[in-house]
XYZ file of C-alpha atoms in Angstrom:
606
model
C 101.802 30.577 -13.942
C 98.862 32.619 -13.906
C 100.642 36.499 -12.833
C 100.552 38.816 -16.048
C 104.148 39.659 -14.905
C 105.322 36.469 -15.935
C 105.466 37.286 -19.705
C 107.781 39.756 -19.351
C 111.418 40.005 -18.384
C 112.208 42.321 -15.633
C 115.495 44.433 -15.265
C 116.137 46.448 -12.331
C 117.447 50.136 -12.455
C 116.903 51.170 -15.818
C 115.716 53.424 -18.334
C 114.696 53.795 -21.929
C 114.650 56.831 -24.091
C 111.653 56.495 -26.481
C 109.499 58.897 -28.033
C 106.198 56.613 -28.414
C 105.153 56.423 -24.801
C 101.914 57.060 -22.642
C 101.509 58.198 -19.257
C 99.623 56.545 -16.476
C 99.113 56.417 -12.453
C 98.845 52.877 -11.337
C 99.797 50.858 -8.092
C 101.748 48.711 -8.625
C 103.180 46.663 -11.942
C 100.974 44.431 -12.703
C 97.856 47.180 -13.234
C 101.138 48.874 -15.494
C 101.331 45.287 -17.446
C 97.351 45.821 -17.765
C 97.807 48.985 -19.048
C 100.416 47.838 -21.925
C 97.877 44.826 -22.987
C 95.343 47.417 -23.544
C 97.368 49.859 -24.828
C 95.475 50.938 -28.313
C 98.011 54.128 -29.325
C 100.688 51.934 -30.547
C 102.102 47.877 -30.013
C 103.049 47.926 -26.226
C 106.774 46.363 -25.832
C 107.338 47.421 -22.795
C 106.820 49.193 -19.974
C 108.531 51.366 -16.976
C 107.507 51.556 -13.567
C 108.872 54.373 -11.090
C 107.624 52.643 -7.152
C 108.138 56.306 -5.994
C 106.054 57.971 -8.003
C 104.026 55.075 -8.989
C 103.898 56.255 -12.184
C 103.664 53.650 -15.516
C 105.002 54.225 -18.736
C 103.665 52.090 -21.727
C 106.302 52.263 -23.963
C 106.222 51.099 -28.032
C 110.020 49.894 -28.261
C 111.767 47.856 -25.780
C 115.984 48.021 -25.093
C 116.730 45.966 -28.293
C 115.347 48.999 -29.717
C 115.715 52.166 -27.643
C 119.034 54.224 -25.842
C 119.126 52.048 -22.099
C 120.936 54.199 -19.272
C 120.559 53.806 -15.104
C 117.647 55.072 -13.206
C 117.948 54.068 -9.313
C 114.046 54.061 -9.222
C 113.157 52.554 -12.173
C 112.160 48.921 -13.532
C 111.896 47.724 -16.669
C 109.623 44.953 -17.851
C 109.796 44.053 -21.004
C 107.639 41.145 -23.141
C 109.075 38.370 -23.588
C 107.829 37.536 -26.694
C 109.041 40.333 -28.818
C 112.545 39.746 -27.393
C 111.930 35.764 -28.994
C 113.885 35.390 -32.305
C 112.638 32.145 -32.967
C 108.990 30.773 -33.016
C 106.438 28.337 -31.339
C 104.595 26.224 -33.152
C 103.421 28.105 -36.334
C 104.289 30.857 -34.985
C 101.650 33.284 -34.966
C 102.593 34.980 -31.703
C 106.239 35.328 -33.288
C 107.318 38.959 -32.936
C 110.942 38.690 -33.779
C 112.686 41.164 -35.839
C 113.452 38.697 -38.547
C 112.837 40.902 -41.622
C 113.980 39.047 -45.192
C 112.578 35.474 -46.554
C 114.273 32.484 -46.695
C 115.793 33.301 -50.027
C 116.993 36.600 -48.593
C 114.632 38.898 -50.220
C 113.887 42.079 -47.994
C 110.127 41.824 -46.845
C 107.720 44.664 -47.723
C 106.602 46.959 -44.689
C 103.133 45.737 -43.932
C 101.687 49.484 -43.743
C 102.688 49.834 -47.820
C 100.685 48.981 -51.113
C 103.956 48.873 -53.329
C 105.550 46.414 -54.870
C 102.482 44.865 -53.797
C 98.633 45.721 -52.457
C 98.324 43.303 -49.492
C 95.009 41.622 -47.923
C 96.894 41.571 -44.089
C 97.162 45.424 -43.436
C 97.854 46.345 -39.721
C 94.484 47.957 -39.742
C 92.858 44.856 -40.581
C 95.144 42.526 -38.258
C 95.647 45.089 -35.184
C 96.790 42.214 -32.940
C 98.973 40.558 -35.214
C 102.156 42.349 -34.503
C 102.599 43.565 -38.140
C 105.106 46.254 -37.535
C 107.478 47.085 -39.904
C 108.550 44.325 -42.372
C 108.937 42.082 -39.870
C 108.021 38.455 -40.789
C 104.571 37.628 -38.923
C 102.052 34.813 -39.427
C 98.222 36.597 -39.580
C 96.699 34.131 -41.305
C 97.604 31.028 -39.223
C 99.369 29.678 -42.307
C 100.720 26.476 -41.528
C 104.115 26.593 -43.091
C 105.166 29.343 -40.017
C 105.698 33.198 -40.898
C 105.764 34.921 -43.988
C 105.546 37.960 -45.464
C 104.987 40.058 -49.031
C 108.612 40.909 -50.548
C 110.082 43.984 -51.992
C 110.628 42.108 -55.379
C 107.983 42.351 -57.998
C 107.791 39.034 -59.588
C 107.503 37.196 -55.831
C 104.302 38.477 -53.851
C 105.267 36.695 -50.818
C 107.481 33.793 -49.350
C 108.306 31.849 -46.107
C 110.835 33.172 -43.351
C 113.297 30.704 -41.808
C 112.809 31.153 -38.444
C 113.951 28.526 -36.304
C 112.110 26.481 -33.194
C 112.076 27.698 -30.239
C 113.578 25.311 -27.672
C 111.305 23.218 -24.981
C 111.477 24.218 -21.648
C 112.553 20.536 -20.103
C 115.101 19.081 -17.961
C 117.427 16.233 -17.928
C 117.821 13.405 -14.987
C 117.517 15.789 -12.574
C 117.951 19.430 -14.258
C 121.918 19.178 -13.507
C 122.710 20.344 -17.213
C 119.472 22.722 -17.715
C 119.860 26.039 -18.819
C 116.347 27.386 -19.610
C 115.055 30.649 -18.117
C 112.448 29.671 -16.283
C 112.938 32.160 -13.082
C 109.773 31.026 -11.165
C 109.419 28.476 -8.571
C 106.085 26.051 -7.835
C 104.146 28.321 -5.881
C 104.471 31.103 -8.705
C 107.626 32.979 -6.224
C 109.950 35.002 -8.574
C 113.743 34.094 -8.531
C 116.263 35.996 -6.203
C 119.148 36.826 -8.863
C 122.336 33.959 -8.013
C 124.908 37.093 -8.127
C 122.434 39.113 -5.091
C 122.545 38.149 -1.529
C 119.304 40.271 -0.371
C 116.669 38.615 0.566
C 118.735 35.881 1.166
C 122.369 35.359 1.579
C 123.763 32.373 -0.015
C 127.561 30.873 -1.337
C 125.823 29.868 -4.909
C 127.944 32.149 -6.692
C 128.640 32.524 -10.330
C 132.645 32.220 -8.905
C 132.727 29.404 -6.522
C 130.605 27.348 -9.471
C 131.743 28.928 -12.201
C 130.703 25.386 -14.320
C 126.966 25.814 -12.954
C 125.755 28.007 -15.061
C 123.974 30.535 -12.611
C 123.213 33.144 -15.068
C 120.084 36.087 -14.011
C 117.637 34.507 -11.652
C 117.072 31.305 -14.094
C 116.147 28.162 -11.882
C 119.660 25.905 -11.906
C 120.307 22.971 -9.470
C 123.968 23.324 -9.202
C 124.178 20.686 -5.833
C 122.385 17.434 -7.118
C 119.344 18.355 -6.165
C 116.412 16.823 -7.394
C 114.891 19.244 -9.739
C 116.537 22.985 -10.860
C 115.569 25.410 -8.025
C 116.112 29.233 -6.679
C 116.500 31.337 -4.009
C 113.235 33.158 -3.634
C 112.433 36.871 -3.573
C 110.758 36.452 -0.457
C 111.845 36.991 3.088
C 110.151 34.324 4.321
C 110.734 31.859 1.993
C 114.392 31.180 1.172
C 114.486 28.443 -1.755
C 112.442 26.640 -3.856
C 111.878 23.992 -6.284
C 110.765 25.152 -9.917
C 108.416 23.342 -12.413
C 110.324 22.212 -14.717
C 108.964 19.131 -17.352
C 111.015 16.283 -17.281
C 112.245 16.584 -21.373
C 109.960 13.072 -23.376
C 113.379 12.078 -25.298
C 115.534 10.042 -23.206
C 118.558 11.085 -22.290
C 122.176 10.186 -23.798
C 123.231 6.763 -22.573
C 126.659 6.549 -21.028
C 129.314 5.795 -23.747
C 132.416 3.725 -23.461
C 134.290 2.699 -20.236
C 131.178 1.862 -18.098
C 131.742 -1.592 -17.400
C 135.154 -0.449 -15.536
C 136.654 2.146 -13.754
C 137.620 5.534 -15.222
C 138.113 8.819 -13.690
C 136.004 8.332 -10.549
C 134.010 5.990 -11.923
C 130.714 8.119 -12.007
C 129.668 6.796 -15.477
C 130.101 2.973 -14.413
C 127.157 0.915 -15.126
C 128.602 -2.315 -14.171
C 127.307 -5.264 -12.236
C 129.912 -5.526 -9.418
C 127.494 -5.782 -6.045
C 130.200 -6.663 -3.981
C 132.363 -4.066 -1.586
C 135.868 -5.028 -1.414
C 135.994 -6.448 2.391
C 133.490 -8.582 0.706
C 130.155 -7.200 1.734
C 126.697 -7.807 -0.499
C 125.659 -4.063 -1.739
C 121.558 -3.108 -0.506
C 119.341 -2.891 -3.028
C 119.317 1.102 -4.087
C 115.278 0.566 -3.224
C 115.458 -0.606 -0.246
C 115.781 1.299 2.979
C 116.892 -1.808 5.144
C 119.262 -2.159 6.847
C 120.165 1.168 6.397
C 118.196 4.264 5.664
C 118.926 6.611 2.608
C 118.285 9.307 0.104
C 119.765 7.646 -2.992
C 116.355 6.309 -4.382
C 116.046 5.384 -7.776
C 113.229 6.795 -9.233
C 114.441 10.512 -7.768
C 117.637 10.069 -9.512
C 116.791 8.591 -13.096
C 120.134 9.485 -14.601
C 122.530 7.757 -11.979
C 122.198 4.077 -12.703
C 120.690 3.166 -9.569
C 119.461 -0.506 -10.795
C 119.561 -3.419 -8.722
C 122.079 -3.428 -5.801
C 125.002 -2.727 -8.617
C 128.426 -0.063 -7.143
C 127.951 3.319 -8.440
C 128.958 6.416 -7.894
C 126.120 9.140 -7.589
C 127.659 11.663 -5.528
C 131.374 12.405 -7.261
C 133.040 10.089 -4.349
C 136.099 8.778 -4.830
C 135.531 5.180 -6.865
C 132.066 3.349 -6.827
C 130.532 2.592 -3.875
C 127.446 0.852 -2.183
C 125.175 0.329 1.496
C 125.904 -2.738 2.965
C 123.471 -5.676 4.135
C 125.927 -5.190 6.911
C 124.167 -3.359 9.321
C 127.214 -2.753 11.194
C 128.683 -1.098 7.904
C 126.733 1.093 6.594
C 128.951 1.919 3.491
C 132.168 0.785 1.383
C 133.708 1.162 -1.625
C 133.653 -1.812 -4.522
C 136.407 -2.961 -5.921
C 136.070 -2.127 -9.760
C 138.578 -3.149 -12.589
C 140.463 -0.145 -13.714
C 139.430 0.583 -18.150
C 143.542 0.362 -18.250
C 144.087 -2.953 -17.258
C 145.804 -1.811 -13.581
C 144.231 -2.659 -10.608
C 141.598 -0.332 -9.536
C 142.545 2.788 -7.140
C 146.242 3.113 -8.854
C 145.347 5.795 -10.791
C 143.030 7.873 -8.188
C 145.684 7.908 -5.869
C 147.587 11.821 -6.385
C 150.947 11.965 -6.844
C 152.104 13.455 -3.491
C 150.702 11.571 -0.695
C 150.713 12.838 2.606
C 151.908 10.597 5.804
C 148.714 8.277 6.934
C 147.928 10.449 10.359
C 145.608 8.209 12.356
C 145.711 11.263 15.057
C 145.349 14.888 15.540
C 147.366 17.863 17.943
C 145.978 20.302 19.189
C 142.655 21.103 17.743
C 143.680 18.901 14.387
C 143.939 22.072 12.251
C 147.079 20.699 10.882
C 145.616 17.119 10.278
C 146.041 15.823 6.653
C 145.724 12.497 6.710
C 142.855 10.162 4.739
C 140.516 9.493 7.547
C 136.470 9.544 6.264
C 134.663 8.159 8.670
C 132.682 9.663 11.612
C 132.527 9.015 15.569
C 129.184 7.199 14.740
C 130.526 5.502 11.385
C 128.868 7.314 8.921
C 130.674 8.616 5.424
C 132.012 11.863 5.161
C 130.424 14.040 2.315
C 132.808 15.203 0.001
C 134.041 19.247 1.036
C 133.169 19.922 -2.820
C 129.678 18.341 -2.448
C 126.400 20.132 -1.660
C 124.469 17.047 -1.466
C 123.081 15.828 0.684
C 123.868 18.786 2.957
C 124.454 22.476 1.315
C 127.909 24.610 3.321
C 129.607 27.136 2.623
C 133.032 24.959 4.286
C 134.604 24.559 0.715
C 137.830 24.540 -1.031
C 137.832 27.774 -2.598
C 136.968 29.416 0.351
C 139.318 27.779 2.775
C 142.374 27.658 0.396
C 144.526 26.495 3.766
C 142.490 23.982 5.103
C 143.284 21.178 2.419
C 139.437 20.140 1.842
C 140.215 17.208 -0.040
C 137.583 14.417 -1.180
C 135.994 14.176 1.688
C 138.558 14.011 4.396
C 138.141 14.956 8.029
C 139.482 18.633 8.464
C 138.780 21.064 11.090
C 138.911 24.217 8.711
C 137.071 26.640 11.674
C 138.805 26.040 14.460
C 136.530 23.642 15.865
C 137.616 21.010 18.612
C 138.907 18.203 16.613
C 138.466 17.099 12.717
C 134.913 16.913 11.415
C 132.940 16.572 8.410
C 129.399 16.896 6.961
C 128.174 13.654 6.433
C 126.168 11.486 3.620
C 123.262 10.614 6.003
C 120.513 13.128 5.055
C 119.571 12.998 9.076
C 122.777 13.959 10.462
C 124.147 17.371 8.986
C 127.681 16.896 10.324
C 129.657 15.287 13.156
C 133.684 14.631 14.572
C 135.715 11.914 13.220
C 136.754 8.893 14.198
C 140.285 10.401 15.277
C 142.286 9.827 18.498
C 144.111 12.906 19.797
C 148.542 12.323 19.590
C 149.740 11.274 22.529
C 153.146 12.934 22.544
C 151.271 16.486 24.181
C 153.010 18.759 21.598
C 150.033 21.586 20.698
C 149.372 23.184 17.177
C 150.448 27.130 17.083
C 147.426 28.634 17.700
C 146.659 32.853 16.921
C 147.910 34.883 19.972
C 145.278 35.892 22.026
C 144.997 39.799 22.500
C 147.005 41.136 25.689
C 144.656 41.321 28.577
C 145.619 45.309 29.446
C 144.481 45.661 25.925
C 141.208 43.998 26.145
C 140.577 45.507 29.868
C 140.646 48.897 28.226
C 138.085 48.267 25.690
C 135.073 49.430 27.430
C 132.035 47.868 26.791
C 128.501 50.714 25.947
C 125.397 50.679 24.698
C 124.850 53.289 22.158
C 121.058 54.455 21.332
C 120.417 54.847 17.834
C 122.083 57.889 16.125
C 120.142 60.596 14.069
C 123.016 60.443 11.210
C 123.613 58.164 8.139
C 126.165 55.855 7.009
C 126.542 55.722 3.817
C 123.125 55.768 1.694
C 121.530 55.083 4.936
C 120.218 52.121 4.337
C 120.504 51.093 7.372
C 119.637 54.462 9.540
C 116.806 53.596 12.445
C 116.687 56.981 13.669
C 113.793 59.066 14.520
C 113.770 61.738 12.232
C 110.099 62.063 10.463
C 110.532 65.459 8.675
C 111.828 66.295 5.132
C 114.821 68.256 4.312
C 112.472 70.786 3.300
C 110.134 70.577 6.758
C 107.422 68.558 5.308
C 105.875 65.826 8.195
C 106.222 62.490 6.952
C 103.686 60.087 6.132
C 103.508 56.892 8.302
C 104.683 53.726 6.308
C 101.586 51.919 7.180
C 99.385 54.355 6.088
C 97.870 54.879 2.630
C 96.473 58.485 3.363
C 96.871 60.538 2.151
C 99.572 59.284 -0.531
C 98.864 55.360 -1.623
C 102.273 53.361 -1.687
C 101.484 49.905 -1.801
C 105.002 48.910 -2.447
C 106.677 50.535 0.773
C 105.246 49.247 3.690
C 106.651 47.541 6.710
C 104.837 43.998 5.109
C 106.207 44.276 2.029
C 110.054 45.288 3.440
C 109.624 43.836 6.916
C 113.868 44.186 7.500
C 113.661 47.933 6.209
C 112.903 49.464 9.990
C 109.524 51.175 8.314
C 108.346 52.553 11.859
C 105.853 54.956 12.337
C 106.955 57.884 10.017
C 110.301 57.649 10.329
C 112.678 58.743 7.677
C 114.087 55.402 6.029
C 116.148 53.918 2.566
C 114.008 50.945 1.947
C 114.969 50.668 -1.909
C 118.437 51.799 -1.393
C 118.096 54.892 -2.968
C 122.024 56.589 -3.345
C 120.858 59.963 -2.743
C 120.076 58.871 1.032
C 116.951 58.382 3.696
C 113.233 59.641 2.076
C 109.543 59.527 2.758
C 106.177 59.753 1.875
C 104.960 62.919 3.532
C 101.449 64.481 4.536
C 101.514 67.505 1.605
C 98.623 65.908 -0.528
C 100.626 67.959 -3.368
C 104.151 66.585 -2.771
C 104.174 62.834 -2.683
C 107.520 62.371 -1.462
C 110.817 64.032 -0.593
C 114.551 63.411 0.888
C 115.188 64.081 4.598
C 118.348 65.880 5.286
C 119.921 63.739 8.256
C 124.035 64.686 8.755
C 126.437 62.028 8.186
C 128.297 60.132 11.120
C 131.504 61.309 12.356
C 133.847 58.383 12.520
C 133.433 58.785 16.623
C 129.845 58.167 16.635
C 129.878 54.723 15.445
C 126.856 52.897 16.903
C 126.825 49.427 17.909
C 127.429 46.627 15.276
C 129.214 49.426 13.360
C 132.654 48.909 12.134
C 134.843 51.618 14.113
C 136.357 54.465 11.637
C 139.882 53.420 12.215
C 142.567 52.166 10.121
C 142.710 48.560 10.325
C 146.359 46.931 9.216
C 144.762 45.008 5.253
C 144.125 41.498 5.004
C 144.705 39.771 1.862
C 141.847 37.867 0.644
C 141.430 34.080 1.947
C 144.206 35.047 4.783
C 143.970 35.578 8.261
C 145.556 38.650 10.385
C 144.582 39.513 13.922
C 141.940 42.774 14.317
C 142.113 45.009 16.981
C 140.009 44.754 20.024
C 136.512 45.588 20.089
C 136.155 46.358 15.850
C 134.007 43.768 15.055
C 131.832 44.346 18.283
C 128.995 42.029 17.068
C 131.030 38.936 17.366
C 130.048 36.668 20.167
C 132.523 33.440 21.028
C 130.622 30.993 22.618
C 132.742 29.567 24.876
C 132.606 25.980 26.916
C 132.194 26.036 30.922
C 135.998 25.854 30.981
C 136.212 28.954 28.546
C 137.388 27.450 25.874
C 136.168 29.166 22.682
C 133.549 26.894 20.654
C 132.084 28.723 17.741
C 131.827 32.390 16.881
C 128.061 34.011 17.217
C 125.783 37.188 15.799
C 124.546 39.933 17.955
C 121.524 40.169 16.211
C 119.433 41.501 18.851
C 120.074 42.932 22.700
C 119.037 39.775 23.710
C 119.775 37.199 20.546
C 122.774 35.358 19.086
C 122.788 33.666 15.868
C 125.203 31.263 15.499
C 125.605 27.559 13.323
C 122.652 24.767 13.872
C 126.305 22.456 14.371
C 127.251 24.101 17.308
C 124.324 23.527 19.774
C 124.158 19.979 18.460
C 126.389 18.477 21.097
């Protein structure tokens, strides 16, 4: 806590028509928040900030109020507490628009001597919010807000205004859905349904159950607390502080002293696996290391050395004193009298395949374990390790549970596993021995691939698009203007558009650039003291003059979502395959840089 922005909500891209509004050069937003808490004209709701012009607009009504409509280069921030319809305590910061009594008498407007001649006038009380007839709480009065009423015989009454909610969380925040959009170190919230700063598969579609509404701090993988994706290049994710809530929370109800379902709710005493192994103590880290402690997991019935099932496995499970088996599953009574696994078992059940062809892209069979013999996470799971490998986006692959699959092409079966110290590794699979090989794509003829010539392209002075992502060298304005350099603040100060604060935005020297993603195309400050800023006119690419890492203008034959279809020779040209010293492909790779390939931490593991 601690910024001023933090009581306000912010909304991107937006305006506000409203006629009670001052005018004022600032910054940045918080001197335009310091500007609205001082703002003596009128009750400052909200204000607008323009990063352009740096211009601030103090404005008296806020979008529950006012006409909203798009402005690229605009940003809202509105306070959070007159957007509140419910109070805090006794509510005397309540600024809700809550305007009758209890009974459902119409309040009187504060400003007004008739029916009645009050003692709390708006002159008297300037920071109490008494705008209108809205229901406010001057006086401190301990019954909550009030206010005098349009009928005669009543001067006043209470309003019902209900409780605001505490801010708290659950266990481990699984089933919070408060707004708190800020993590520890005071780092605003990337928004779940943006990928820039960071790109991410937490996606209001592939968990559609979790939740991840605005930039509100969720933990939709089992985390330990609710976190975000930060707003900051440099710092991808976050945990937020979030209260544990003081009531406890709902005990598990009926069925937890046997199996049902997957048995995540059992809170049985079984400490047995079923080959007959004693369970380790949840609070123990001998013989076998692990993240399942007890007192980080409050909700998951971690007592003892009982089965349970914290991470949506299959059935109930435990460590071993085994220190040659690390992990099993218990044996638990099913709730319906049959013997436990009957019902968990679907109702089409592939062949057992205790080997893979090929590169065991067609393997289905039940196999869980890895080379090493450690448990395979669950393809559904983001804990302990988060992916992006998961059903929903490899439809074909058949990520069950947590079976061994190959679903990229790798060179056998894998899977993440549960140990927190080993992100993923191959399975303990055999390849067939009957040398029949699994249909793999065709690989493009070589005439064709001899003809693709390989060139390096300099940097072309001519946009894509918005030009977002033009690095020419232009520096003038469509108007012949000389631009301003990024870094400097002379003689135009823009605080908010430098090469620190947008380090991936290619702000070089005085270049013409679309840092903010303006649709009307590349910009800049410029070195007219009188003319702050202005477009650059830069032509448009011809579909020839792609540059490299561009996709060519050509027709490419449509791939339906989820499927595959082979692409013509040299249109992706930024893909890399990293191939083996016998040139077998490995995994795919990035050009990122002349001399830099990004690629998966799993592939250089071996």
């Amino acid at each position: 806590k601690g910024d001023i922005l933090d009581d306000y909500l912010r909304t991107d891209g937006v305006w506000i028509l409203t006629r009670n509004k001052q005018f004022y050069k600032t910054n940045n937003e918080k001197e335009c928040a310091e500007k609205c808490e001082a703002e003596r004209n009128f009750n400052c709701r909200a204000f607008l900030f323009t990063r352009k012009k740096l211009q601030c607009l103090t404005l008296a009504e806020n979008a529950k109020m006012a006409v909203m409509f798009n402005s690229m280069d605009a940003v809202l921030y509105e306070k959070k507490i007159y957007l509140l319809q419910c109070k805090r305590g006794i509510g005397k910061d309540y600024r809700g628009t809550e305007a009758k009594t209890w009974r459902g008498i119409p309040c009187q407007k504060w400003a007004e001597k008739t029916p009645h001649n009050p003692n709390h006038t708006p002159e008297k009380h300037p920071n109490a919010g008494l705008d209108e007839n809205y229901c406010r709480n001057p006086d401190g009065d301990e019954s909550g807000p009030w206010c005098y009423t349009t009928d005669p015989a009543t001067r006043f009454d209470y309003c019902n205004i209900p409780e605001c909610e505490v801010e708290c969380m659950q266990c481990n925040g699984e089933d919070y859905h408060g707004e708190v959009s800020r993590t520890v170190s005071g780092l605003e919230c990337q928004r779940w349904d943006a990928q820039e700063p960071h790109m991410h598969g937490f996606t209001l579609k592939h968990f559609p159950e979790k939740d991840l509404k605005m930039n509100y701090c969720r933990n939709p993988d089992g985390e330990l607390r609710p976190w975000c994706f930060t707003t900051s290049p440099t710092k991808r994710w976050e945990y937020c502080n979030i209260p544990r809530c003081t009531t406890r929370p709902p005990v598990s109800g009926l069925g937890s002293q046997c199996l049902s379902g997957k048995g995540e709710d059992y809170r049985g005493r079984i400490a047995i696996t079923e080959s007959g192994n004693a369970c380790q103590q949840w609070n123990m880290q001998f013989p076998h290391r692990h993240g399942w402690i007890p007192d980080r997991y409050p909700c998951k019935g971690l007592e003892e050395n009982y089965c349970r099932n914290p991470d949506g496995e299959k059935r109930p499970w435990c460590y071993t004193i085994n220190s040659s088996v690390r992990w099993e599953y218990c044996a638990i009574p099913h709730c319906d009298g049959t013997e436990q696994g009957i019902a968990d078992v679907p109702t089409q059940v592939p062949l057992p395949e205790e080997c893979y062809r090929g590169k065991g892209q067609s393997y289905r069979g039940t196999t869980s374990i890895t080379a090493s013999g450690k448990k395979c996470q669950a393809w559904n799971s983001m804990f302990p390790h988060r992916h992006e490998k998961t059903p929903d986006r490899f439809p074909n692959a058949d990520l069950r549970e947590n079976y061994c699959r190959n679903p990229d092409g790798d060179n056998s079966p894998w899977c993440f596993t549960t140990d927190p110290s080993m992100t993923w590794e191959y399975c303990n699979l055999k390849r067939c021995d009957d040398h029949t090989h699994e249909p793999a794509p065709n690989d493009p003829p070589a005439t064709t691939a001899q003809n693709i010539g390989l060139t390096t392209l300099t940097t072309s002075d001519c946009i894509n698009g918005n030009g977002k992502d033009y690095r020419g060298t232009v520096a003038t304005t469509g108007r012949g203007r000389t631009c301003q350099e990024w870094s400097s603040q002379k003689p135009h100060s823009h605080k908010y558009f430098t090469p620190v604060t947008h380090p991936r935005a290619g702000l070089d020297k005085n270049y013409c650039r679309n840092p903010d993603g303006d649709v009307n195309g590349v910009w800049c400050f410029t070195t007219d003291p009188e003319k702050k800023w202005e477009y650059c006119e830069i032509p448009r690419c011809s579909a020839s003059e792609h540059g490299c890492g561009k996709v060519p203008m050509r027709i490419e034959r449509a791939c339906e979502q989820y499927s595959m279809c082979d692409a013509s020779p040299g249109s992706w040209p930024w893909h890399v395959s990293l191939r083996t010293s016998t040139n077998a492909h490995h995994c795919a790779g990035t050009l990122i840089h002349p001399q830099w390939v990004l690629t998966a931490a799993q592939c250089l593991q071996e």
